GROMACS .gro file of C-alpha atoms in nm:
model
  152
    1UNK     CA    1  19.823  13.768  18.313
    2UNK     CA    2  19.552  13.767  18.179
    3UNK     CA    3  19.187  13.998  18.318
    4UNK     CA    4  18.903  13.945  18.245
    5UNK     CA    5  18.638  14.264  18.081
    6UNK     CA    6  18.339  14.448  18.296
    7UNK     CA    7  18.059  14.157  18.311
    8UNK     CA    8  18.243  13.924  18.068
    9UNK     CA    9  18.156  13.568  18.192
   10UNK     CA   10  18.289  13.341  17.942
   11UNK     CA   11  18.138  13.013  17.913
   12UNK     CA   12  18.289  12.687  17.966
   13UNK     CA   13  18.206  12.333  17.932
   14UNK     CA   14  18.353  12.238  18.294
   15UNK     CA   15  18.498  12.286  18.606
   16UNK     CA   16  18.872  12.259  18.470
   17UNK     CA   17  18.799  12.496  18.254
   18UNK     CA   18  18.730  12.766  18.458
   19UNK     CA   19  18.990  12.702  18.651
   20UNK     CA   20  19.257  12.758  18.370
   21UNK     CA   21  19.087  13.059  18.247
   22UNK     CA   22  19.114  13.249  18.563
   23UNK     CA   23  19.537  13.123  18.601
   24UNK     CA   24  19.727  13.383  18.616
   25UNK     CA   25  20.057  13.303  18.541
   26UNK     CA   26  20.323  13.410  18.847
   27UNK     CA   27  20.521  13.724  18.763
   28UNK     CA   28  20.840  13.695  18.787
   29UNK     CA   29  20.914  13.311  18.763
   30UNK     CA   30  21.250  13.333  18.612
   31UNK     CA   31  21.532  13.519  18.760
   32UNK     CA   32  21.900  13.511  18.631
   33UNK     CA   33  22.167  13.576  18.936
   34UNK     CA   34  22.444  13.591  18.704
   35UNK     CA   35  22.537  13.580  18.324
   36UNK     CA   36  22.607  13.189  18.331
   37UNK     CA   37  22.363  13.025  18.584
   38UNK     CA   38  22.089  12.944  18.759
   39UNK     CA   39  21.953  12.850  19.046
   40UNK     CA   40  21.750  12.472  19.068
   41UNK     CA   41  21.490  12.651  19.158
   42UNK     CA   42  21.531  12.907  18.843
   43UNK     CA   43  21.566  12.542  18.665
   44UNK     CA   44  21.235  12.475  18.799
   45UNK     CA   45  21.072  12.812  18.663
   46UNK     CA   46  21.215  12.747  18.335
   47UNK     CA   47  21.066  12.437  18.308
   48UNK     CA   48  20.735  12.609  18.426
   49UNK     CA   49  20.747  12.818  18.163
   50UNK     CA   50  20.814  12.624  17.914
   51UNK     CA   51  20.531  12.339  18.070
   52UNK     CA   52  20.759  12.111  18.149
   53UNK     CA   53  20.620  12.013  18.423
   54UNK     CA   54  20.736  11.622  18.507
   55UNK     CA   55  21.075  11.837  18.456
   56UNK     CA   56  21.001  12.106  18.661
   57UNK     CA   57  20.854  11.838  18.983
   58UNK     CA   58  21.152  11.622  18.950
   59UNK     CA   59  21.376  11.978  19.006
   60UNK     CA   60  21.155  12.098  19.273
   61UNK     CA   61  21.195  11.744  19.530
   62UNK     CA   62  21.498  11.762  19.546
   63UNK     CA   63  21.491  12.113  19.651
   64UNK     CA   64  21.545  12.048  20.042
   65UNK     CA   65  21.483  12.395  20.132
   66UNK     CA   66  21.108  12.409  20.300
   67UNK     CA   67  21.062  12.682  20.214
   68UNK     CA   68  20.674  12.845  20.190
   69UNK     CA   69  20.752  12.980  19.851
   70UNK     CA   70  20.924  12.627  19.709
   71UNK     CA   71  20.597  12.470  19.839
   72UNK     CA   72  20.366  12.754  19.678
   73UNK     CA   73  20.546  12.677  19.321
   74UNK     CA   74  20.529  12.265  19.404
   75UNK     CA   75  20.134  12.342  19.438
   76UNK     CA   76  20.140  12.513  19.110
   77UNK     CA   77  20.304  12.274  18.967
   78UNK     CA   78  20.087  11.962  19.067
   79UNK     CA   79  19.777  12.205  18.944
   80UNK     CA   80  19.946  12.252  18.582
   81UNK     CA   81  19.987  11.845  18.589
   82UNK     CA   82  19.589  11.777  18.656
   83UNK     CA   83  19.743  11.578  19.016
   84UNK     CA   84  19.506  11.872  19.188
   85UNK     CA   85  19.500  11.610  19.518
   86UNK     CA   86  19.888  11.651  19.599
   87UNK     CA   87  19.788  12.026  19.489
   88UNK     CA   88  19.508  12.003  19.757
   89UNK     CA   89  19.757  11.831  20.001
   90UNK     CA   90  20.052  12.126  20.042
   91UNK     CA   91  19.768  12.454  19.988
   92UNK     CA   92  19.585  12.299  20.390
   93UNK     CA   93  19.948  12.294  20.491
   94UNK     CA   94  20.048  12.608  20.437
   95UNK     CA   95  19.692  12.735  20.494
   96UNK     CA   96  19.721  12.608  20.821
   97UNK     CA   97  20.062  12.748  20.862
   98UNK     CA   98  19.864  13.110  20.995
   99UNK     CA   99  20.135  13.264  20.934
  100UNK     CA  100  20.173  13.221  20.590
  101UNK     CA  101  19.873  13.292  20.486
  102UNK     CA  102  19.821  13.557  20.152
  103UNK     CA  103  19.534  13.621  19.884
  104UNK     CA  104  19.745  13.449  19.622
  105UNK     CA  105  19.732  13.085  19.809
  106UNK     CA  106  19.394  13.143  19.918
  107UNK     CA  107  19.280  13.195  19.521
  108UNK     CA  108  19.536  12.928  19.373
  109UNK     CA  109  19.408  12.707  19.632
  110UNK     CA  110  19.037  12.768  19.515
  111UNK     CA  111  19.146  12.753  19.141
  112UNK     CA  112  19.262  12.392  19.234
  113UNK     CA  113  18.971  12.298  19.408
  114UNK     CA  114  18.783  12.373  19.167
  115UNK     CA  115  18.904  12.209  18.850
  116UNK     CA  116  18.886  11.894  19.083
  117UNK     CA  117  18.571  11.887  19.046
  118UNK     CA  118  18.345  11.626  19.182
  119UNK     CA  119  18.551  11.566  19.421
  120UNK     CA  120  18.668  11.855  19.550
  121UNK     CA  121  18.333  12.039  19.576
  122UNK     CA  122  18.204  12.046  19.926
  123UNK     CA  123  18.562  12.201  20.036
  124UNK     CA  124  18.523  12.466  19.736
  125UNK     CA  125  18.180  12.610  19.841
  126UNK     CA  126  18.356  12.679  20.158
  127UNK     CA  127  18.596  12.864  19.995
  128UNK     CA  128  18.319  13.005  19.777
  129UNK     CA  129  18.077  13.123  20.004
  130UNK     CA  130  18.438  13.237  20.272
  131UNK     CA  131  18.601  13.529  19.982
  132UNK     CA  132  18.295  13.610  19.813
  133UNK     CA  133  18.206  13.775  20.154
  134UNK     CA  134  18.541  13.960  20.165
  135UNK     CA  135  18.507  14.211  19.955
  136UNK     CA  136  18.919  14.308  20.015
  137UNK     CA  137  19.022  14.037  19.933
  138UNK     CA  138  19.233  14.044  19.560
  139UNK     CA  139  19.031  13.839  19.349
  140UNK     CA  140  18.681  13.967  19.547
  141UNK     CA  141  18.519  14.020  19.182
  142UNK     CA  142  18.678  13.696  19.013
  143UNK     CA  143  18.487  13.521  19.314
  144UNK     CA  144  18.205  13.664  19.286
  145UNK     CA  145  18.179  13.520  18.816
  146UNK     CA  146  18.275  13.223  18.939
  147UNK     CA  147  17.980  13.184  19.200
  148UNK     CA  148  17.727  13.346  18.897
  149UNK     CA  149  17.925  13.045  18.654
  150UNK     CA  150  17.867  12.782  18.891
  151UNK     CA  151  17.506  12.980  19.024
  152UNK     CA  152  17.642  12.903  19.370
   0.00000   0.00000   0.00000
């Protein structure tokens, strides 16, 4: 993962650039099950790691398991494909389920709304307000930096 240095707030051309700057590829995206085979989800992760998002999306869509990890990963694929509305639907589903809400989902939902731009501006402002008031939030410092960058 990329780490932002103390007091280092780079300048960017647009909201998508800011979101990409703070985007961390979730760790352990691909793990082998044995020497000769991969699960479907592992194959999805490999496609994702190789930036072949179309293949990753096609394959993950064939996985019947509606497990939250699969849904979260599907939202990340949509994000990387600039399909922010589709990603937002999944993030909203995960956030509404209450049992799955964690800092990772909140963070990537915020980045998705940031990259989405003007269409998602109101939702982004609400998220920034909520998350910047929680000093225990894992990405609290990054939220503060984004607020400064956006003059919110």
